mmCIF file of C-alpha atoms and ligand atoms in Angstrom:
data_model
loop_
_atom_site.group_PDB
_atom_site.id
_atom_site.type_symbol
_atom_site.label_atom_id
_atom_site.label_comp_id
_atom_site.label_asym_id
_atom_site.label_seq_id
_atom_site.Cartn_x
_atom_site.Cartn_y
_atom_site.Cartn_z
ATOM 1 C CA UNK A 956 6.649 -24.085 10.006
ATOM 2 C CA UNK A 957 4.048 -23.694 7.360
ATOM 3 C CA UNK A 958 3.289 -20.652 5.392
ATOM 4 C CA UNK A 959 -0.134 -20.013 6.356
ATOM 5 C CA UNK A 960 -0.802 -16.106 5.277
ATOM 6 C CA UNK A 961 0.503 -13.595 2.525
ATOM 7 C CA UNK A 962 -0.218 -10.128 3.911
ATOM 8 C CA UNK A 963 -0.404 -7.477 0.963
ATOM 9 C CA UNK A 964 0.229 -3.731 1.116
ATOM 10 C CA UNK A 965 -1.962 -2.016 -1.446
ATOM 11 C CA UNK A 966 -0.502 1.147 -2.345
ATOM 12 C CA UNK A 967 2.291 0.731 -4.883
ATOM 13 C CA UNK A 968 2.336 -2.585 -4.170
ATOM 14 C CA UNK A 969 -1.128 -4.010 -5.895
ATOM 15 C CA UNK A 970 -0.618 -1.498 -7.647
ATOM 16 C CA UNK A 971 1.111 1.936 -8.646
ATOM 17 C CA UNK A 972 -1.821 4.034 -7.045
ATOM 18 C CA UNK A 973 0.194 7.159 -6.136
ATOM 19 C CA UNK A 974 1.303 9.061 -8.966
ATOM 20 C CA UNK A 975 -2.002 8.770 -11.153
ATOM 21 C CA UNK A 976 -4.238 7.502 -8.672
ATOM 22 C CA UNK A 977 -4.335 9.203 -4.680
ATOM 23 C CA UNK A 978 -2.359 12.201 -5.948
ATOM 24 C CA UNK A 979 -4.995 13.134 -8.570
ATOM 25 C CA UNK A 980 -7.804 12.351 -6.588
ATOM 26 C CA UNK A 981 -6.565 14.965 -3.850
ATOM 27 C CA UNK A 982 -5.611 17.499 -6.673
ATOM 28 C CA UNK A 983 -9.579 17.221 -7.778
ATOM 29 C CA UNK A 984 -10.971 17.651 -4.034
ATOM 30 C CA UNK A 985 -8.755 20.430 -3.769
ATOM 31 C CA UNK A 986 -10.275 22.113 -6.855
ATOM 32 C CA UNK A 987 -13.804 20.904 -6.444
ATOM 33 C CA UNK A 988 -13.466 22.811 -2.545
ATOM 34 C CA UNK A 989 -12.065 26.177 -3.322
ATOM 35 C CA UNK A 990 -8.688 25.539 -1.852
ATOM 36 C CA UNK A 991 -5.809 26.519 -3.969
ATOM 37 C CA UNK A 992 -3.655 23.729 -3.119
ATOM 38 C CA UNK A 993 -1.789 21.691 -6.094
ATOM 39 C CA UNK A 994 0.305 18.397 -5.463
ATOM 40 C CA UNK A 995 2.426 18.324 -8.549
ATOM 41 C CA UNK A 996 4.736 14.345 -8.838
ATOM 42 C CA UNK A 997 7.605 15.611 -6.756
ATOM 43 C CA UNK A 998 5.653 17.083 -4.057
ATOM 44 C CA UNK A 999 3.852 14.373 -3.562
ATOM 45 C CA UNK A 1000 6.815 11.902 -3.250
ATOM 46 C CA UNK A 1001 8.148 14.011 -0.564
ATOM 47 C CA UNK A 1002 4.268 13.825 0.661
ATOM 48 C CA UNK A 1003 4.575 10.298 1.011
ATOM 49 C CA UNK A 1004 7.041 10.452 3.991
ATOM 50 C CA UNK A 1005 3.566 10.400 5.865
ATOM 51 C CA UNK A 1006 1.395 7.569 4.888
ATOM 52 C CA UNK A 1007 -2.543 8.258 5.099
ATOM 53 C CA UNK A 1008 -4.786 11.175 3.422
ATOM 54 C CA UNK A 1009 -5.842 12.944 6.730
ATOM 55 C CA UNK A 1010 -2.139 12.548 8.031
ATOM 56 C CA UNK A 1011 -0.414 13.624 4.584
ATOM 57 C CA UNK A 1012 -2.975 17.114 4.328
ATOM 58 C CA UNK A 1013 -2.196 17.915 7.988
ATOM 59 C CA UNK A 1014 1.694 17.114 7.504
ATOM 60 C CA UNK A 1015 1.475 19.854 4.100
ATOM 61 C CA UNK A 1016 -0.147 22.117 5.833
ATOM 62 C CA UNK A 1017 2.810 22.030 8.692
ATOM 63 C CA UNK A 1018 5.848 21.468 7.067
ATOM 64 C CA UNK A 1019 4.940 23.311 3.467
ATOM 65 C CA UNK A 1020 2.755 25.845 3.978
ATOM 66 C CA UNK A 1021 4.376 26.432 7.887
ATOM 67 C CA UNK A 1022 0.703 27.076 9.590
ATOM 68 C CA UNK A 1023 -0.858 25.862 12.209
ATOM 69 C CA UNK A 1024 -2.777 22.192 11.022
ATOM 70 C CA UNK A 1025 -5.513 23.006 13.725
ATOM 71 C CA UNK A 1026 -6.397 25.811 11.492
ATOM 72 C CA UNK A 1027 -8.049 22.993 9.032
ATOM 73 C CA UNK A 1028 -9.190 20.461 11.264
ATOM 74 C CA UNK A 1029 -12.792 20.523 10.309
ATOM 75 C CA UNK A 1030 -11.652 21.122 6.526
ATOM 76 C CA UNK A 1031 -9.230 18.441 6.226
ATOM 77 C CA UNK A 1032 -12.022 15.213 7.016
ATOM 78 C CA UNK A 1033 -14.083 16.813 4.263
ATOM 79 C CA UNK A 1034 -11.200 17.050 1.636
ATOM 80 C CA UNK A 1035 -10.142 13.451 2.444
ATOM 81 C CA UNK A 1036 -14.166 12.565 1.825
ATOM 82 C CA UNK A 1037 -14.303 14.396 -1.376
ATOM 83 C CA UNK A 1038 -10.824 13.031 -2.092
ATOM 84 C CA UNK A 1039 -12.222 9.091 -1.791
ATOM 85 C CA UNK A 1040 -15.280 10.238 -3.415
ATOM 86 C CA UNK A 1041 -12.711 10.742 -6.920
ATOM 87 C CA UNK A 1042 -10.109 7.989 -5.747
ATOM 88 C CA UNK A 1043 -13.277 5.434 -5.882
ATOM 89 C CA UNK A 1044 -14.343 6.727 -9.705
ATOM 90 C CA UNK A 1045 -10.960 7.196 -10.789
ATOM 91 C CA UNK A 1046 -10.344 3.602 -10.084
ATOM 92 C CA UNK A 1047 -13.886 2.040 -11.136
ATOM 93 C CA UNK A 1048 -12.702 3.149 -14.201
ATOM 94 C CA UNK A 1049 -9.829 0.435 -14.567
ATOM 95 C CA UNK A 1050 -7.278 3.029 -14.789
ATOM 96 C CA UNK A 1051 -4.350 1.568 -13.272
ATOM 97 C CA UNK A 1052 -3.329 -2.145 -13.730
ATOM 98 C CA UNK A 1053 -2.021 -4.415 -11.187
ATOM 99 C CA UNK A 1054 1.671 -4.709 -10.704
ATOM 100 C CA UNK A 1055 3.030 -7.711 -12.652
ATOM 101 C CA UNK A 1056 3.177 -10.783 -11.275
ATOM 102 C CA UNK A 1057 0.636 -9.748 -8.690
ATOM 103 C CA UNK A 1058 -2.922 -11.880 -10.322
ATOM 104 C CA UNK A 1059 -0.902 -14.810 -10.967
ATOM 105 C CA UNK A 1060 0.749 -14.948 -7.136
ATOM 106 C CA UNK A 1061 -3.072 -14.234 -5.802
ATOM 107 C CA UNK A 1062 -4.023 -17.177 -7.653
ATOM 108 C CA UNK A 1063 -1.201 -19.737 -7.091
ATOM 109 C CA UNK A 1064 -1.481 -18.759 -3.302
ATOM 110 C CA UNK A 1065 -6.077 -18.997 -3.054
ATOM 111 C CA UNK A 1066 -5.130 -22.364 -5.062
ATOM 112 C CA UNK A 1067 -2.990 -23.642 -2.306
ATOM 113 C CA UNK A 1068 -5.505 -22.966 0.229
ATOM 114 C CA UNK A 1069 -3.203 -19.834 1.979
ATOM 115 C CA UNK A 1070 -4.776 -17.504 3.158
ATOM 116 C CA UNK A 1071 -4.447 -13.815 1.271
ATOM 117 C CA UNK A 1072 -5.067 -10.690 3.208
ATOM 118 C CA UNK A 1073 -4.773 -6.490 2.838
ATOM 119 C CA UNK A 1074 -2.549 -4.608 5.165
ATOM 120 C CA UNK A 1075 -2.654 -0.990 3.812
ATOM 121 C CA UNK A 1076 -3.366 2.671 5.757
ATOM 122 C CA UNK A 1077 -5.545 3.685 3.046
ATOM 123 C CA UNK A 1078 -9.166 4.101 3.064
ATOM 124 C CA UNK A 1079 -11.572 0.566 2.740
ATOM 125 C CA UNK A 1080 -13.805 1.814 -0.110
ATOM 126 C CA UNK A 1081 -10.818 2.332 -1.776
ATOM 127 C CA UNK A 1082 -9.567 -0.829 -1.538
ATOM 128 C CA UNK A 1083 -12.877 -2.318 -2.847
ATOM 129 C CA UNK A 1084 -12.759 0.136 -6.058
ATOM 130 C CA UNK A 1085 -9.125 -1.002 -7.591
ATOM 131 C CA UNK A 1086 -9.968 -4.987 -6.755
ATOM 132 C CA UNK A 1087 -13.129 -4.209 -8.313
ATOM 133 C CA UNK A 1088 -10.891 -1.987 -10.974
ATOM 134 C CA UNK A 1089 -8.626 -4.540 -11.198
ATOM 135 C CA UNK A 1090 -9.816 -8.413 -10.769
ATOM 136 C CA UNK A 1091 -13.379 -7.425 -11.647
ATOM 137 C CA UNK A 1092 -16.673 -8.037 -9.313
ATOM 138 C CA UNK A 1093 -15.615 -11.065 -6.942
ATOM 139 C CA UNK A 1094 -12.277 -9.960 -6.750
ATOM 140 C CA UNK A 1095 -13.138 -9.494 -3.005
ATOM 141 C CA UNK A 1096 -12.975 -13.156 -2.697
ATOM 142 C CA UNK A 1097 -9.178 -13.722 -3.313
ATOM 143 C CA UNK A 1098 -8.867 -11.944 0.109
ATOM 144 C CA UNK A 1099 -10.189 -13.217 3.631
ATOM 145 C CA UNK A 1100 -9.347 -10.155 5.237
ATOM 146 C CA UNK A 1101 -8.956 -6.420 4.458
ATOM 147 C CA UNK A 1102 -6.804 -4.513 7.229
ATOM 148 C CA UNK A 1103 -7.416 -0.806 6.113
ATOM 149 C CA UNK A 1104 -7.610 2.242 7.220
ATOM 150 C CA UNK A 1105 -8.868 4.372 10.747
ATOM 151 C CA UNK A 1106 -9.328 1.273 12.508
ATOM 152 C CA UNK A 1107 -5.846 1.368 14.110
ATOM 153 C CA UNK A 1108 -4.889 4.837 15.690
ATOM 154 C CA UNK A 1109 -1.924 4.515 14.439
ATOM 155 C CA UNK A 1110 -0.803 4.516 10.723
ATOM 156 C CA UNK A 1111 2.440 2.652 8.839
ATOM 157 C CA UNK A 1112 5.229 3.012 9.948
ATOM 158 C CA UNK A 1113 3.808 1.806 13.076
ATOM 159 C CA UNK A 1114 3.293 -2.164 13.788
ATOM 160 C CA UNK A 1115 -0.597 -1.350 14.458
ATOM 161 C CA UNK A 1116 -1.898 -2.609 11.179
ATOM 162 C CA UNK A 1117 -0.265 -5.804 10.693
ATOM 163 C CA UNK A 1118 -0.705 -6.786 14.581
ATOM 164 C CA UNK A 1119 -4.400 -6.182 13.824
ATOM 165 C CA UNK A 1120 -4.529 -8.221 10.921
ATOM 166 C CA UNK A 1121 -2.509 -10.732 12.613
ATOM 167 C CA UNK A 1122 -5.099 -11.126 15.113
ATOM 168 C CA UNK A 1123 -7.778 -11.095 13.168
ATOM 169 C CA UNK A 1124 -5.903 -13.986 10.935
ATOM 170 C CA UNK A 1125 -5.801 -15.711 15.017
ATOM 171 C CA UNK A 1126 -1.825 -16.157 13.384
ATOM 172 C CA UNK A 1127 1.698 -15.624 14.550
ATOM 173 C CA UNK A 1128 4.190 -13.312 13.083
ATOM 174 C CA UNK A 1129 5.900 -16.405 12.003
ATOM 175 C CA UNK A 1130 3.025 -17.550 10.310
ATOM 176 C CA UNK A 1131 3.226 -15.290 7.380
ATOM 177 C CA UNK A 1132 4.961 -13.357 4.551
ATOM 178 C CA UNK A 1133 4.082 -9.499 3.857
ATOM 179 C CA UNK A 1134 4.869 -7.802 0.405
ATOM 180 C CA UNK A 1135 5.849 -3.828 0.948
ATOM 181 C CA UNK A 1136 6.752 -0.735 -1.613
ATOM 182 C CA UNK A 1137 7.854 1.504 0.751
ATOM 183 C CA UNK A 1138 10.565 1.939 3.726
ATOM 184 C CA UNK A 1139 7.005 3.361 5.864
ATOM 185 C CA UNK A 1140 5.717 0.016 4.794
ATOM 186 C CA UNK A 1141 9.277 -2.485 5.995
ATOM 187 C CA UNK A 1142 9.017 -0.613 9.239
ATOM 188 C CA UNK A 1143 5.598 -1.062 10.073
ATOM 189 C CA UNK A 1144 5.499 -4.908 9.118
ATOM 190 C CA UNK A 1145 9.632 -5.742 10.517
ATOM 191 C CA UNK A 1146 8.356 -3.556 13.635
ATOM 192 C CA UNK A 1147 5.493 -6.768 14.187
ATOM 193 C CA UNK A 1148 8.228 -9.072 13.172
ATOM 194 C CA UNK A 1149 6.561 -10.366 9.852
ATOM 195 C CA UNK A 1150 9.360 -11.419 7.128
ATOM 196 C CA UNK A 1151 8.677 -9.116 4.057
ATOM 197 C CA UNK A 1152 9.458 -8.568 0.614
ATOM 198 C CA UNK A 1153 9.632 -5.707 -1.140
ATOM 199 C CA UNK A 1154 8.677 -4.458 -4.646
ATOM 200 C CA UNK A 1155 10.335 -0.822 -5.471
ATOM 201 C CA UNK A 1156 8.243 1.739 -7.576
ATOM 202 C CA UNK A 1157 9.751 5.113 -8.799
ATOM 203 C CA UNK A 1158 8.761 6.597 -5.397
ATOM 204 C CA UNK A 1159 10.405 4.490 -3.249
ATOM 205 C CA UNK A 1160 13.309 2.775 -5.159
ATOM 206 C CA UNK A 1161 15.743 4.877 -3.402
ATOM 207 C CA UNK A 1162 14.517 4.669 0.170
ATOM 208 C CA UNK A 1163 16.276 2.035 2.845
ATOM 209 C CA UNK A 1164 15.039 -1.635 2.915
ATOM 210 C CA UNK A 1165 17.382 -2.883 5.261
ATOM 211 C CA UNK A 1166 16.100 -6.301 6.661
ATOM 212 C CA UNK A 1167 13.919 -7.239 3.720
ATOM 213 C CA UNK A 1168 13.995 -10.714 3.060
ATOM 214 C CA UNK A 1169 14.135 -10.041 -0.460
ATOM 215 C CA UNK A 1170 13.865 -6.799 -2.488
ATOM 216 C CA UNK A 1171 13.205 -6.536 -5.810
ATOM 217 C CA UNK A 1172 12.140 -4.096 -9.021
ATOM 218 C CA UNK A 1173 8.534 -5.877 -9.136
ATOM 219 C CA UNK A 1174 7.046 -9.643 -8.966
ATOM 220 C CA UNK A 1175 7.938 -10.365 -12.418
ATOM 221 C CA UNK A 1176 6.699 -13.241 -14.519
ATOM 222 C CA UNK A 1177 7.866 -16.279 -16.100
ATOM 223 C CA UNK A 1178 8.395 -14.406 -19.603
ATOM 224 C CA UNK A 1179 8.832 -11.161 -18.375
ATOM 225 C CA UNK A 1180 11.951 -11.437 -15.558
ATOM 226 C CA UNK A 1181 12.182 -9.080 -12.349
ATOM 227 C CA UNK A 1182 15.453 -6.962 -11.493
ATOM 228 C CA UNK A 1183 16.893 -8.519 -8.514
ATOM 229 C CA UNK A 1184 18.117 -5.206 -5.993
ATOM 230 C CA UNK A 1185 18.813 -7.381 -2.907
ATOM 231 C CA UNK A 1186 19.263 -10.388 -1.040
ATOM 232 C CA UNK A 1187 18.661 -13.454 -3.983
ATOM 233 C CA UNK A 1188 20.450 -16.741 -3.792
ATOM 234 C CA UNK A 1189 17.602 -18.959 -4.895
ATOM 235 C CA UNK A 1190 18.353 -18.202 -8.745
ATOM 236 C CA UNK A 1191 14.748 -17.367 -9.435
ATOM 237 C CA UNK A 1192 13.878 -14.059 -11.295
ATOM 238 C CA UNK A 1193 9.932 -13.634 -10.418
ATOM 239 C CA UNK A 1194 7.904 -14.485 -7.182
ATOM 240 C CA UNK A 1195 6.010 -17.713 -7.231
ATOM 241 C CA UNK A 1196 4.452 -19.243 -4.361
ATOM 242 C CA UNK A 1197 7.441 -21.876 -4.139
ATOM 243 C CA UNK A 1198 9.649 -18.746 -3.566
ATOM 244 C CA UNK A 1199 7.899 -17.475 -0.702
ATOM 245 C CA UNK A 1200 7.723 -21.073 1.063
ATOM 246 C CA UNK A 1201 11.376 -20.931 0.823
ATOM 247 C CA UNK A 1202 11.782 -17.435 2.386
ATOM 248 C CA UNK A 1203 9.252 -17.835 4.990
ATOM 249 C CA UNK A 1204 11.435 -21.240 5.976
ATOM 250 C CA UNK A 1205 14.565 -19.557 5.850
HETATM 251 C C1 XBP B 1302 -0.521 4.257 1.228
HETATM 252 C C2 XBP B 1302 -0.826 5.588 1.675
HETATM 253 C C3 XBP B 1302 -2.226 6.011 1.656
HETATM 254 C C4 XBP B 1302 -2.730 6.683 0.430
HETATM 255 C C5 XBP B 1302 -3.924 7.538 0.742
HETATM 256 O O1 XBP B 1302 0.082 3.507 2.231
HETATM 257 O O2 XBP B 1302 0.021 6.302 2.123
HETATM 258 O O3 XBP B 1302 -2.337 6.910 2.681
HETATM 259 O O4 XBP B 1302 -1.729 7.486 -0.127
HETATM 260 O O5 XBP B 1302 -4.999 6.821 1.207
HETATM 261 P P1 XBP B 1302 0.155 1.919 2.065
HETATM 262 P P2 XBP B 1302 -6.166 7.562 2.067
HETATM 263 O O6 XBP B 1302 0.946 1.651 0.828
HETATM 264 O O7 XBP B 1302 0.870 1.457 3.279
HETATM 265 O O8 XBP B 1302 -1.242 1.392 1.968
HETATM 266 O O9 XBP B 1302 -6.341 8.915 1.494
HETATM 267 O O10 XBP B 1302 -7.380 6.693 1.899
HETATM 268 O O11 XBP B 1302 -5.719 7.611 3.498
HETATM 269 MG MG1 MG B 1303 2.608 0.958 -0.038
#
């Protein structure tokens, strides 16, 4: 069977948006609002457990501060507004690069005529500002579809996403390859039976990835070789198209 999609999480997978991008971003709508709420680096990788802005606020509030979330349900839309409001200029500013290995696999995979498209929980506009960030103004047209945000009800590490995408593609499961960062992100793409790879970042390196076809320290380049963490037999030390023909078939 043919490998007619790559699927692409965003977060920590395009690119390492977390740390210096989302976190930072939610740090300044917390300032610019009054509310004395600070998410230093290690609070906000145990933040990550929950994957969306709305969801992670609302999971804080609960498990770290121990009140009642209803408390802040007319507060918490507006934060996560304010929040995308920064995310979007913090990221039209070409602040954080693409992963390596990640332009050069968009453009051996738009050359071969696969299709390319964006599975993520985050926000759309903030999708649109780190492509734009990243592969400059038509860097929209590497992908023919962006799978983002509210329009599922329910968030990674649910299946939602990728079965919407996967209908919108009019593709099978079988079909296609996803590329994940995060054990949230395995579950949600294994629980719609898509064969993924995964790319660790400091955040999730130590988290499970069992049943990844492939798992590895980035996508690496020719010159510049990846760290191989699990499952390799095919010898090869960054992600090419080739290499994802081969795991798709196997
Ligand atoms: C990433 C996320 C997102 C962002 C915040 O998940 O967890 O929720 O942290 O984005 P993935 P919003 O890697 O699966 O895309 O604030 O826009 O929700
Ligand atoms: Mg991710």
């Amino acid at each position: 069977m043919k490998l007619q999609a790559v699927l692409f999480d965003v977060d920590g997978t395009l690119s390492e948006t977390e740390r210096d991008g989302h976190r930072v971003a939610f740090n300044m709508a917390f300032e610019e609002t009054g509310v004395p709420w600070n998410w230093d680096e290690e609070l906000y990788g145990k933040l990550l457990a929950v994957t969306g802005g709305k969801e992670r606020m609302h999971y804080y509030v609960e498990h770290f501060l121990k009140e009642d979330p209803t408390k802040y349900s007319e507060q918490i839309p507006l934060l996560h507004k304010i929040k995308t409001k920064h995310y979007v200029s913090l990221m039209g500013s070409g602040r954080i690069p693409l992963r390596p290995g990640v332009h050069r696999l968009l453009d051996e995979i738009k050359k071969a005529g696969i299709k390319i498209a964006i599975v993520t929980t985050t926000t759309p506009e903030n999708v649109y500002a780190l492509v734009h960030g990243t592969l400059g103004p038509s860097g929209m047209e590497y992908f023919d579809l962006v799978a983002a945000g509210d329009i599922v009800p329910k968030k990674k590490p649910a299946p939602d996403i990728y079965h919407y995408a996967l209908e919108q593609l009019n593709l099978k499961p079988e079909d296609t390859i996803a590329i994940e960062d995060s054990e949230n992100g395995l579950k949600s793409s294994l629980g719609a039976c898509v064969k993924t790879i995964i790319t660790v970042n400091g955040y999730t390196e130590d988290q499970d990835f069992n049943g990844a076809a492939l798992v590895l320290s980035d996508l690496g380049e020719p010159e510049n070789p990846a760290e191989i963490i699990g499952v390799n037999d095919s010898g090869k030390t960054y992600v090419n198209l080739q290499l994802l023909q081969t795991i798709h078939a196997g």
